[in-house]
Amino acid sequence: MNRKKISASLAGDISLGGELTVHRLGYGAMRLTGEGIWGPPKDRKGALAVLRRAVELDVNFIDTADSYGPHVNEELIAEALFPYPSGLVVATKGGWNRPGPNQWTHDASPSHLRAAVEGSLKRLRLDRIDVYQLHTPDPVVSFEASVETLAELRNEGKIRLVGLSNVTQEHIERARKIVPIASVQNRYSFADREWDYVVDYCQSNRIAFIPWFPLAAGRVAGEVLDRIARTHGASRTQIALTWLLRRSPIMLPIPGTSSVEHLEQNVAAASLRLTEEEYQQLSGVPELAVSR
């Protein structure tokens, strides 16, 4: 692989809240933990190498959360990259408790979110978090109370921009009455378009859309991917990422991996371009083809 031609900058740029600009292909760090998103990674040196290589490839948006590990993910990012290079945006999230591996319990109460932000600031070695996302609405806590807490922390200078994750359009509209929303992170891929209407809403309102699980594909989807990938001499993953970048100018994919080789393959997708016919063929894959 010719490393000179691999750069996240080839995906173009996107504005976050009209205040920050990042390349439109980021990195999701969740996989740099142990099994069940719990504890440290098996290969700590390898995890640090992936983070450092991402920055070398011009990735300047890294997504994490206090619940990944828990805490381990944020600590690894700081260990690998602090002092952070100019222009690097580290986005994190809060709103879950972690009783054990593969276990997640809601807690988006004001007291928890305040403690979560303070913890993330310490672990990431930051005075202010550029993008802080509510990880998910809490069914037993007022959504407005959660968002108001993040708005207060923004006013206090501990958060620069507020984002949401796992939300409906209604949630976004309610949140925007309290504080400007810079980004929305929902599950989304070319073969899993449940949140298409949220992508369209975000595009209309200049809100960055960050798709998680961006490579979901079932049997039919895989057949289409394979055919188009062969045409481009690319991998399935690269074509799936290329479709996302084509889908909307506000799309900010964050494919995750614990492998430097796979990281380089993902970032190389920034230079690929689909024909209109190929884009439409992928867009036409029935959602029943998706593996859930």
PDB file of C-alpha atoms in Angstrom:
ATOM      1  CA  MET A   1       0.000   0.000   0.000  1.00  0.00           C
ATOM      2  CA  ASN A   2       1.391   3.397  -1.007  1.00  0.00           C
ATOM      3  CA  ARG A   3       1.256   5.370   2.205  1.00  0.00           C
ATOM      4  CA  LYS A   4       1.896   8.671   0.413  1.00  0.00           C
ATOM      5  CA  LYS A   5      -1.584   8.507  -1.113  1.00  0.00           C
ATOM      6  CA  ILE A   6      -3.413   7.734   2.121  1.00  0.00           C
ATOM      7  CA  SER A   7      -4.869  10.754   3.889  1.00  0.00           C
ATOM      8  CA  ALA A   8      -8.152  11.459   5.641  1.00  0.00           C
ATOM      9  CA  SER A   9      -7.975  14.937   4.115  1.00  0.00           C
ATOM     10  CA  LEU A  10      -8.994  13.450   0.750  1.00  0.00           C
ATOM     11  CA  ALA A  11     -12.504  12.951   2.166  1.00  0.00           C
ATOM     12  CA  GLY A  12     -12.963  16.714   2.367  1.00  0.00           C
ATOM     13  CA  ASP A  13     -13.869  18.759   5.423  1.00  0.00           C
ATOM     14  CA  ILE A  14     -16.880  19.294   7.629  1.00  0.00           C
ATOM     15  CA  SER A  15     -17.775  22.057  10.069  1.00  0.00           C
ATOM     16  CA  LEU A  16     -18.748  21.234  13.635  1.00  0.00           C
ATOM     17  CA  GLY A  17     -21.071  23.863  14.999  1.00  0.00           C
ATOM     18  CA  GLY A  18     -19.525  26.478  12.735  1.00  0.00           C
ATOM     19  CA  GLU A  19     -16.568  26.574  15.149  1.00  0.00           C
ATOM     20  CA  LEU A  20     -14.341  23.610  14.305  1.00  0.00           C
ATOM     21  CA  THR A  21     -13.373  22.058  10.975  1.00  0.00           C
ATOM     22  CA  VAL A  22     -12.243  18.429  10.671  1.00  0.00           C
ATOM     23  CA  HIS A  23     -11.608  15.996   7.841  1.00  0.00           C
ATOM     24  CA  ARG A  24     -14.703  14.014   6.934  1.00  0.00           C
ATOM     25  CA  LEU A  25     -13.248  10.621   7.846  1.00  0.00           C
ATOM     26  CA  GLY A  26     -12.587  10.111  11.545  1.00  0.00           C
ATOM     27  CA  TYR A  27     -11.675   7.241  13.822  1.00  0.00           C
ATOM     28  CA  GLY A  28     -13.872   5.485  16.389  1.00  0.00           C
ATOM     29  CA  ALA A  29     -11.681   4.271  19.256  1.00  0.00           C
ATOM     30  CA  MET A  30     -14.160   1.932  21.000  1.00  0.00           C
ATOM     31  CA  ARG A  31     -12.428  -1.255  19.818  1.00  0.00           C
ATOM     32  CA  LEU A  32      -9.271  -0.314  21.692  1.00  0.00           C
ATOM     33  CA  THR A  33     -10.547  -2.027  24.840  1.00  0.00           C
ATOM     34  CA  GLY A  34     -10.841  -5.588  26.112  1.00  0.00           C
ATOM     35  CA  GLU A  35     -13.619  -8.036  25.264  1.00  0.00           C
ATOM     36  CA  GLY A  36     -17.107  -6.780  26.045  1.00  0.00           C
ATOM     37  CA  ILE A  37     -15.787  -3.193  25.756  1.00  0.00           C
ATOM     38  CA  TRP A  38     -14.315  -3.858  29.180  1.00  0.00           C
ATOM     39  CA  GLY A  39     -10.825  -3.402  30.546  1.00  0.00           C
ATOM     40  CA  PRO A  40      -7.596  -2.733  28.675  1.00  0.00           C
ATOM     41  CA  PRO A  41      -6.850  -4.024  25.178  1.00  0.00           C
ATOM     42  CA  LYS A  42      -4.910  -7.285  24.875  1.00  0.00           C
ATOM     43  CA  ASP A  43      -2.217  -5.447  22.920  1.00  0.00           C
ATOM     44  CA  ARG A  44      -1.653  -2.075  24.578  1.00  0.00           C
ATOM     45  CA  LYS A  45       1.342  -1.178  22.422  1.00  0.00           C
ATOM     46  CA  GLY A  46      -0.674  -2.054  19.333  1.00  0.00           C
ATOM     47  CA  ALA A  47      -3.560   0.157  20.490  1.00  0.00           C
ATOM     48  CA  LEU A  48      -1.242   3.107  21.016  1.00  0.00           C
ATOM     49  CA  ALA A  49       0.270   2.504  17.585  1.00  0.00           C
ATOM     50  CA  VAL A  50      -3.180   2.616  15.937  1.00  0.00           C
ATOM     51  CA  LEU A  51      -3.973   5.989  17.530  1.00  0.00           C
ATOM     52  CA  ARG A  52      -0.638   7.461  16.513  1.00  0.00           C
ATOM     53  CA  ARG A  53      -0.926   6.119  12.976  1.00  0.00           C
ATOM     54  CA  ALA A  54      -4.402   7.625  12.659  1.00  0.00           C
ATOM     55  CA  VAL A  55      -2.979  11.085  13.321  1.00  0.00           C
ATOM     56  CA  GLU A  56      -0.140  10.430  10.867  1.00  0.00           C
ATOM     57  CA  LEU A  57      -2.823   9.713   8.244  1.00  0.00           C
ATOM     58  CA  ASP A  58      -4.375  13.137   8.887  1.00  0.00           C
ATOM     59  CA  VAL A  59      -7.302  11.851  10.932  1.00  0.00           C
ATOM     60  CA  ASN A  60      -8.202  14.814  13.120  1.00  0.00           C
ATOM     61  CA  PHE A  61     -11.488  13.613  14.645  1.00  0.00           C
ATOM     62  CA  ILE A  62     -11.370  10.790  17.211  1.00  0.00           C
ATOM     63  CA  ASP A  63     -14.538   9.534  18.884  1.00  0.00           C
ATOM     64  CA  THR A  64     -14.582   7.880  22.302  1.00  0.00           C
ATOM     65  CA  ALA A  65     -16.708   7.649  25.479  1.00  0.00           C
ATOM     66  CA  ASP A  66     -16.145   7.343  29.202  1.00  0.00           C
ATOM     67  CA  SER A  67     -18.019   4.012  29.108  1.00  0.00           C
ATOM     68  CA  TYR A  68     -15.479   2.374  26.779  1.00  0.00           C
ATOM     69  CA  GLY A  69     -13.402   0.383  29.230  1.00  0.00           C
ATOM     70  CA  PRO A  70     -14.822   2.117  31.219  1.00  0.00           C
ATOM     71  CA  HIS A  71     -12.330   5.001  31.193  1.00  0.00           C
ATOM     72  CA  VAL A  72      -9.596   2.920  29.538  1.00  0.00           C
ATOM     73  CA  ASN A  73     -10.267   4.318  26.060  1.00  0.00           C
ATOM     74  CA  GLU A  74      -9.893   7.954  27.081  1.00  0.00           C
ATOM     75  CA  GLU A  75      -6.719   7.180  29.027  1.00  0.00           C
ATOM     76  CA  LEU A  76      -5.190   5.431  25.985  1.00  0.00           C
ATOM     77  CA  ILE A  77      -5.940   8.409  23.743  1.00  0.00           C
ATOM     78  CA  ALA A  78      -4.164  10.762  26.128  1.00  0.00           C
ATOM     79  CA  GLU A  79      -1.238   8.378  26.555  1.00  0.00           C
ATOM     80  CA  ALA A  80      -0.809   8.039  22.799  1.00  0.00           C
ATOM     81  CA  LEU A  81      -1.416  11.591  21.652  1.00  0.00           C
ATOM     82  CA  PHE A  82      -0.926  14.123  24.462  1.00  0.00           C
ATOM     83  CA  PRO A  83       0.158  16.839  23.944  1.00  0.00           C
ATOM     84  CA  TYR A  84      -2.388  16.822  21.161  1.00  0.00           C
ATOM     85  CA  PRO A  85      -1.418  18.056  17.698  1.00  0.00           C
ATOM     86  CA  SER A  86      -2.984  21.287  16.530  1.00  0.00           C
ATOM     87  CA  GLY A  87      -6.424  20.776  15.020  1.00  0.00           C
ATOM     88  CA  LEU A  88      -7.121  17.361  16.577  1.00  0.00           C
ATOM     89  CA  VAL A  89     -10.667  17.085  17.946  1.00  0.00           C
ATOM     90  CA  VAL A  90     -11.358  14.407  20.553  1.00  0.00           C
ATOM     91  CA  ALA A  91     -15.092  13.864  21.004  1.00  0.00           C
ATOM     92  CA  THR A  92     -16.342  11.892  23.976  1.00  0.00           C
ATOM     93  CA  LYS A  93     -19.691  10.895  25.478  1.00  0.00           C
ATOM     94  CA  GLY A  94     -21.426  10.254  28.772  1.00  0.00           C
ATOM     95  CA  GLY A  95     -24.695   8.805  30.030  1.00  0.00           C
ATOM     96  CA  TRP A  96     -24.021   5.134  30.788  1.00  0.00           C
ATOM     97  CA  ASN A  97     -22.813   3.145  33.793  1.00  0.00           C
ATOM     98  CA  ARG A  98     -20.821  -0.075  33.231  1.00  0.00           C
ATOM     99  CA  PRO A  99     -21.468  -2.834  35.800  1.00  0.00           C
ATOM    100  CA  GLY A 100     -19.419  -5.362  33.812  1.00  0.00           C
ATOM    101  CA  PRO A 101     -18.412  -6.671  30.360  1.00  0.00           C
ATOM    102  CA  ASN A 102     -21.160  -6.124  27.762  1.00  0.00           C
ATOM    103  CA  GLN A 103     -23.342  -4.558  30.480  1.00  0.00           C
ATOM    104  CA  TRP A 104     -24.696  -1.031  30.144  1.00  0.00           C
ATOM    105  CA  THR A 105     -27.131   0.813  32.425  1.00  0.00           C
ATOM    106  CA  HIS A 106     -28.616   4.244  31.811  1.00  0.00           C
ATOM    107  CA  ASP A 107     -27.608   7.246  33.880  1.00  0.00           C
ATOM    108  CA  ALA A 108     -27.999  10.629  32.222  1.00  0.00           C
ATOM    109  CA  SER A 109     -28.910  12.377  35.463  1.00  0.00           C
ATOM    110  CA  PRO A 110     -27.454  15.847  35.946  1.00  0.00           C
ATOM    111  CA  SER A 111     -25.185  14.676  38.778  1.00  0.00           C
ATOM    112  CA  HIS A 112     -23.830  11.767  36.742  1.00  0.00           C
ATOM    113  CA  LEU A 113     -23.208  13.891  33.651  1.00  0.00           C
ATOM    114  CA  ARG A 114     -21.360  16.507  35.689  1.00  0.00           C
ATOM    115  CA  ALA A 115     -19.149  13.850  37.252  1.00  0.00           C
ATOM    116  CA  ALA A 116     -18.665  12.219  33.834  1.00  0.00           C
ATOM    117  CA  VAL A 117     -17.477  15.446  32.233  1.00  0.00           C
ATOM    118  CA  GLU A 118     -15.044  16.107  35.080  1.00  0.00           C
ATOM    119  CA  GLY A 119     -13.709  12.564  34.752  1.00  0.00           C
ATOM    120  CA  SER A 120     -13.278  12.843  30.990  1.00  0.00           C
ATOM    121  CA  LEU A 121     -11.469  16.179  31.333  1.00  0.00           C
ATOM    122  CA  LYS A 122      -9.006  14.596  33.750  1.00  0.00           C
ATOM    123  CA  ARG A 123      -8.417  11.408  31.749  1.00  0.00           C
ATOM    124  CA  LEU A 124      -8.048  13.244  28.425  1.00  0.00           C
ATOM    125  CA  ARG A 125      -5.852  15.916  30.091  1.00  0.00           C
ATOM    126  CA  LEU A 126      -8.007  18.710  28.731  1.00  0.00           C
ATOM    127  CA  ASP A 127      -9.297  21.994  30.094  1.00  0.00           C
ATOM    128  CA  ARG A 128     -12.264  21.859  27.709  1.00  0.00           C
ATOM    129  CA  ILE A 129     -13.804  19.035  25.685  1.00  0.00           C
ATOM    130  CA  ASP A 130     -14.320  20.094  22.058  1.00  0.00           C
ATOM    131  CA  VAL A 131     -17.375  17.866  21.426  1.00  0.00           C
ATOM    132  CA  TYR A 132     -19.294  16.220  24.278  1.00  0.00           C
ATOM    133  CA  GLN A 133     -22.180  13.946  23.351  1.00  0.00           C
ATOM    134  CA  LEU A 134     -25.095  12.654  25.389  1.00  0.00           C
ATOM    135  CA  HIS A 135     -24.569   8.937  24.761  1.00  0.00           C
ATOM    136  CA  THR A 136     -28.265   8.078  24.825  1.00  0.00           C
ATOM    137  CA  PRO A 137     -31.482   9.504  26.296  1.00  0.00           C
ATOM    138  CA  ASP A 138     -32.237   8.062  29.727  1.00  0.00           C
ATOM    139  CA  PRO A 139     -35.782   6.636  29.959  1.00  0.00           C
ATOM    140  CA  VAL A 140     -36.130   7.608  33.637  1.00  0.00           C
ATOM    141  CA  VAL A 141     -34.479  11.050  33.489  1.00  0.00           C
ATOM    142  CA  SER A 142     -35.967  14.088  31.795  1.00  0.00           C
ATOM    143  CA  PHE A 143     -34.252  14.525  28.430  1.00  0.00           C
ATOM    144  CA  GLU A 144     -34.420  18.286  28.907  1.00  0.00           C
ATOM    145  CA  ALA A 145     -32.668  17.961  32.284  1.00  0.00           C
ATOM    146  CA  SER A 146     -29.825  16.005  30.670  1.00  0.00           C
ATOM    147  CA  VAL A 147     -29.399  18.529  27.856  1.00  0.00           C
ATOM    148  CA  GLU A 148     -29.708  21.507  30.210  1.00  0.00           C
ATOM    149  CA  THR A 149     -26.833  20.076  32.244  1.00  0.00           C
ATOM    150  CA  LEU A 150     -24.635  19.899  29.141  1.00  0.00           C
ATOM    151  CA  ALA A 151     -25.674  23.452  28.252  1.00  0.00           C
ATOM    152  CA  GLU A 152     -24.610  24.608  31.729  1.00  0.00           C
ATOM    153  CA  LEU A 153     -21.260  22.842  31.384  1.00  0.00           C
ATOM    154  CA  ARG A 154     -20.828  24.561  28.025  1.00  0.00           C
ATOM    155  CA  ASN A 155     -21.527  27.927  29.611  1.00  0.00           C
ATOM    156  CA  GLU A 156     -18.953  27.087  32.300  1.00  0.00           C
ATOM    157  CA  GLY A 157     -16.335  26.513  29.603  1.00  0.00           C
ATOM    158  CA  LYS A 158     -15.904  22.770  30.194  1.00  0.00           C
ATOM    159  CA  ILE A 159     -17.564  21.790  26.892  1.00  0.00           C
ATOM    160  CA  ARG A 160     -17.146  23.630  23.609  1.00  0.00           C
ATOM    161  CA  LEU A 161     -19.825  21.907  21.502  1.00  0.00           C
ATOM    162  CA  VAL A 162     -22.733  19.640  22.442  1.00  0.00           C
ATOM    163  CA  GLY A 163     -23.687  16.521  20.488  1.00  0.00           C
ATOM    164  CA  LEU A 164     -26.333  13.818  20.759  1.00  0.00           C
ATOM    165  CA  SER A 165     -26.277  10.078  20.139  1.00  0.00           C
ATOM    166  CA  ASN A 166     -28.978   7.454  19.555  1.00  0.00           C
ATOM    167  CA  VAL A 167     -31.739  10.015  19.118  1.00  0.00           C
ATOM    168  CA  THR A 168     -34.799  10.743  17.011  1.00  0.00           C
ATOM    169  CA  GLN A 169     -35.510  13.967  15.152  1.00  0.00           C
ATOM    170  CA  GLU A 170     -37.861  14.924  17.986  1.00  0.00           C
ATOM    171  CA  HIS A 171     -34.995  14.635  20.477  1.00  0.00           C
ATOM    172  CA  ILE A 172     -32.826  16.877  18.305  1.00  0.00           C
ATOM    173  CA  GLU A 173     -35.539  19.487  17.978  1.00  0.00           C
ATOM    174  CA  ARG A 174     -36.142  19.501  21.741  1.00  0.00           C
ATOM    175  CA  ALA A 175     -32.424  19.778  22.456  1.00  0.00           C
ATOM    176  CA  ARG A 176     -31.933  22.653  19.998  1.00  0.00           C
ATOM    177  CA  LYS A 177     -34.408  24.736  22.012  1.00  0.00           C
ATOM    178  CA  ILE A 178     -31.907  24.510  24.891  1.00  0.00           C
ATOM    179  CA  VAL A 179     -28.459  24.548  23.282  1.00  0.00           C
ATOM    180  CA  PRO A 180     -26.985  24.464  19.747  1.00  0.00           C
ATOM    181  CA  ILE A 181     -26.383  20.881  18.610  1.00  0.00           C
ATOM    182  CA  ALA A 182     -23.189  20.325  16.626  1.00  0.00           C
ATOM    183  CA  SER A 183     -23.476  16.608  15.861  1.00  0.00           C
ATOM    184  CA  VAL A 184     -25.728  13.557  15.958  1.00  0.00           C
ATOM    185  CA  GLN A 185     -24.377  10.015  16.186  1.00  0.00           C
ATOM    186  CA  ASN A 186     -26.761   7.183  15.234  1.00  0.00           C
ATOM    187  CA  ARG A 187     -26.401   3.682  13.781  1.00  0.00           C
ATOM    188  CA  TYR A 188     -26.328   3.999   9.994  1.00  0.00           C
ATOM    189  CA  SER A 189     -24.919   2.390   6.849  1.00  0.00           C
ATOM    190  CA  PHE A 190     -25.840   2.002   3.182  1.00  0.00           C
ATOM    191  CA  ALA A 191     -27.755  -1.175   4.083  1.00  0.00           C
ATOM    192  CA  ASP A 192     -29.209   0.104   7.368  1.00  0.00           C
ATOM    193  CA  ARG A 193     -31.053   3.323   6.668  1.00  0.00           C
ATOM    194  CA  GLU A 194     -33.535   3.457   9.513  1.00  0.00           C
ATOM    195  CA  TRP A 195     -32.279   6.940  10.347  1.00  0.00           C
ATOM    196  CA  ASP A 196     -32.381   8.346   6.805  1.00  0.00           C
ATOM    197  CA  TYR A 197     -34.818  11.039   7.882  1.00  0.00           C
ATOM    198  CA  VAL A 198     -32.462  12.122  10.663  1.00  0.00           C
ATOM    199  CA  VAL A 199     -29.590  12.382   8.167  1.00  0.00           C
ATOM    200  CA  ASP A 200     -31.794  14.593   5.972  1.00  0.00           C
ATOM    201  CA  TYR A 201     -32.797  16.719   8.955  1.00  0.00           C
ATOM    202  CA  CYS A 202     -29.159  17.140   9.974  1.00  0.00           C
ATOM    203  CA  GLN A 203     -28.188  18.119   6.446  1.00  0.00           C
ATOM    204  CA  SER A 204     -30.938  20.749   6.323  1.00  0.00           C
ATOM    205  CA  ASN A 205     -29.747  22.179   9.641  1.00  0.00           C
ATOM    206  CA  ARG A 206     -25.972  21.866   9.099  1.00  0.00           C
ATOM    207  CA  ILE A 207     -25.529  19.356  11.899  1.00  0.00           C
ATOM    208  CA  ALA A 208     -22.767  16.781  11.443  1.00  0.00           C
ATOM    209  CA  PHE A 209     -24.052  13.196  11.289  1.00  0.00           C
ATOM    210  CA  ILE A 210     -21.682  10.564  12.709  1.00  0.00           C
ATOM    211  CA  PRO A 211     -22.720   7.029  11.676  1.00  0.00           C
ATOM    212  CA  TRP A 212     -21.805   4.230  14.049  1.00  0.00           C
ATOM    213  CA  PHE A 213     -21.710   0.614  12.871  1.00  0.00           C
ATOM    214  CA  PRO A 214     -21.146   2.068   9.379  1.00  0.00           C
ATOM    215  CA  LEU A 215     -20.260  -1.278   7.788  1.00  0.00           C
ATOM    216  CA  ALA A 216     -23.385  -3.337   8.502  1.00  0.00           C
ATOM    217  CA  ALA A 217     -24.176  -5.633   5.597  1.00  0.00           C
ATOM    218  CA  GLY A 218     -26.220  -8.771   5.085  1.00  0.00           C
ATOM    219  CA  ARG A 219     -26.126 -11.367   2.307  1.00  0.00           C
ATOM    220  CA  VAL A 220     -27.702  -9.322  -0.516  1.00  0.00           C
ATOM    221  CA  ALA A 221     -25.763  -6.228   0.514  1.00  0.00           C
ATOM    222  CA  GLY A 222     -22.579  -8.264   0.482  1.00  0.00           C
ATOM    223  CA  GLU A 223     -23.152  -9.418  -3.078  1.00  0.00           C
ATOM    224  CA  VAL A 224     -23.546  -5.845  -4.322  1.00  0.00           C
ATOM    225  CA  LEU A 225     -20.546  -4.707  -2.297  1.00  0.00           C
ATOM    226  CA  ASP A 226     -18.365  -7.490  -3.668  1.00  0.00           C
ATOM    227  CA  ARG A 227     -19.198  -6.683  -7.273  1.00  0.00           C
ATOM    228  CA  ILE A 228     -18.521  -2.963  -6.931  1.00  0.00           C
ATOM    229  CA  ALA A 229     -15.432  -3.564  -4.809  1.00  0.00           C
ATOM    230  CA  ARG A 230     -13.947  -5.779  -7.517  1.00  0.00           C
ATOM    231  CA  THR A 231     -14.466  -3.006 -10.067  1.00  0.00           C
ATOM    232  CA  HIS A 232     -12.472  -0.571  -7.932  1.00  0.00           C
ATOM    233  CA  GLY A 233      -9.894  -3.046  -6.693  1.00  0.00           C
ATOM    234  CA  ALA A 234     -11.107  -2.160  -3.213  1.00  0.00           C
ATOM    235  CA  SER A 235     -12.469  -3.935  -0.149  1.00  0.00           C
ATOM    236  CA  ARG A 236     -16.095  -4.169   0.989  1.00  0.00           C
ATOM    237  CA  THR A 237     -15.302  -1.852   3.859  1.00  0.00           C
ATOM    238  CA  GLN A 238     -13.825   0.795   1.591  1.00  0.00           C
ATOM    239  CA  ILE A 239     -16.854   0.797  -0.702  1.00  0.00           C
ATOM    240  CA  ALA A 240     -19.249   1.013   2.246  1.00  0.00           C
ATOM    241  CA  LEU A 241     -17.330   4.027   3.575  1.00  0.00           C
ATOM    242  CA  THR A 242     -17.239   5.631   0.139  1.00  0.00           C
ATOM    243  CA  TRP A 243     -21.036   5.332  -0.077  1.00  0.00           C
ATOM    244  CA  LEU A 244     -21.402   7.092   3.268  1.00  0.00           C
ATOM    245  CA  LEU A 245     -19.171   9.961   2.175  1.00  0.00           C
ATOM    246  CA  ARG A 246     -21.260  10.310  -0.989  1.00  0.00           C
ATOM    247  CA  ARG A 247     -24.575  10.094   0.883  1.00  0.00           C
ATOM    248  CA  SER A 248     -24.363  13.559   2.435  1.00  0.00           C
ATOM    249  CA  PRO A 249     -21.836  16.372   2.887  1.00  0.00           C
ATOM    250  CA  ILE A 250     -22.591  16.366   6.619  1.00  0.00           C
ATOM    251  CA  MET A 251     -21.615  12.685   7.004  1.00  0.00           C
ATOM    252  CA  LEU A 252     -18.611  12.033   9.265  1.00  0.00           C
ATOM    253  CA  PRO A 253     -17.869   8.281   9.360  1.00  0.00           C
ATOM    254  CA  ILE A 254     -15.756   6.978  12.248  1.00  0.00           C
ATOM    255  CA  PRO A 255     -14.803   3.391  11.346  1.00  0.00           C
ATOM    256  CA  GLY A 256     -13.062   1.647  14.213  1.00  0.00           C
ATOM    257  CA  THR A 257     -10.358  -0.984  14.245  1.00  0.00           C
ATOM    258  CA  SER A 258      -7.587  -2.281  16.477  1.00  0.00           C
ATOM    259  CA  SER A 259      -5.301  -2.965  13.501  1.00  0.00           C
ATOM    260  CA  VAL A 260      -2.949  -0.482  11.824  1.00  0.00           C
ATOM    261  CA  GLU A 261      -3.401  -2.349   8.531  1.00  0.00           C
ATOM    262  CA  HIS A 262      -7.186  -2.047   8.666  1.00  0.00           C
ATOM    263  CA  LEU A 263      -6.912   1.583   9.737  1.00  0.00           C
ATOM    264  CA  GLU A 264      -4.863   2.336   6.629  1.00  0.00           C
ATOM    265  CA  GLN A 265      -7.388   0.513   4.446  1.00  0.00           C
ATOM    266  CA  ASN A 266     -10.239   2.521   5.955  1.00  0.00           C
ATOM    267  CA  VAL A 267      -8.505   5.868   5.486  1.00  0.00           C
ATOM    268  CA  ALA A 268      -7.587   4.917   1.909  1.00  0.00           C
ATOM    269  CA  ALA A 269     -11.331   4.927   1.162  1.00  0.00           C
ATOM    270  CA  ALA A 270     -11.177   8.731   1.305  1.00  0.00           C
ATOM    271  CA  SER A 271      -9.663   8.742  -2.192  1.00  0.00           C
ATOM    272  CA  LEU A 272     -12.259   6.449  -3.809  1.00  0.00           C
ATOM    273  CA  ARG A 273     -15.210   7.747  -5.828  1.00  0.00           C
ATOM    274  CA  LEU A 274     -18.349   5.860  -6.827  1.00  0.00           C
ATOM    275  CA  THR A 275     -20.122   6.375 -10.138  1.00  0.00           C
ATOM    276  CA  GLU A 276     -23.726   7.550  -9.935  1.00  0.00           C
ATOM    277  CA  GLU A 277     -24.864   4.076 -11.028  1.00  0.00           C
ATOM    278  CA  GLU A 278     -22.824   2.374  -8.315  1.00  0.00           C
ATOM    279  CA  TYR A 279     -24.108   4.783  -5.685  1.00  0.00           C
ATOM    280  CA  GLN A 280     -27.717   4.118  -6.714  1.00  0.00           C
ATOM    281  CA  GLN A 281     -27.178   0.353  -6.744  1.00  0.00           C
ATOM    282  CA  LEU A 282     -25.914   0.439  -3.181  1.00  0.00           C
ATOM    283  CA  SER A 283     -28.686   2.822  -2.149  1.00  0.00           C
ATOM    284  CA  GLY A 284     -31.209   0.375  -3.586  1.00  0.00           C
ATOM    285  CA  VAL A 285     -30.116  -2.551  -1.420  1.00  0.00           C
ATOM    286  CA  PRO A 286     -33.227  -3.613   0.531  1.00  0.00           C
ATOM    287  CA  GLU A 287     -32.954  -3.096   4.244  1.00  0.00           C
ATOM    288  CA  LEU A 288     -34.169  -6.674   4.788  1.00  0.00           C
ATOM    289  CA  ALA A 289     -30.668  -7.654   3.659  1.00  0.00           C
ATOM    290  CA  VAL A 290     -29.185  -6.173   6.798  1.00  0.00           C
ATOM    291  CA  SER A 291     -27.811  -8.456   9.518  1.00  0.00           C
ATOM    292  CA  ARG A 292     -29.214  -7.286  12.848  1.00  0.00           C
TER     293      ARG A 292
END
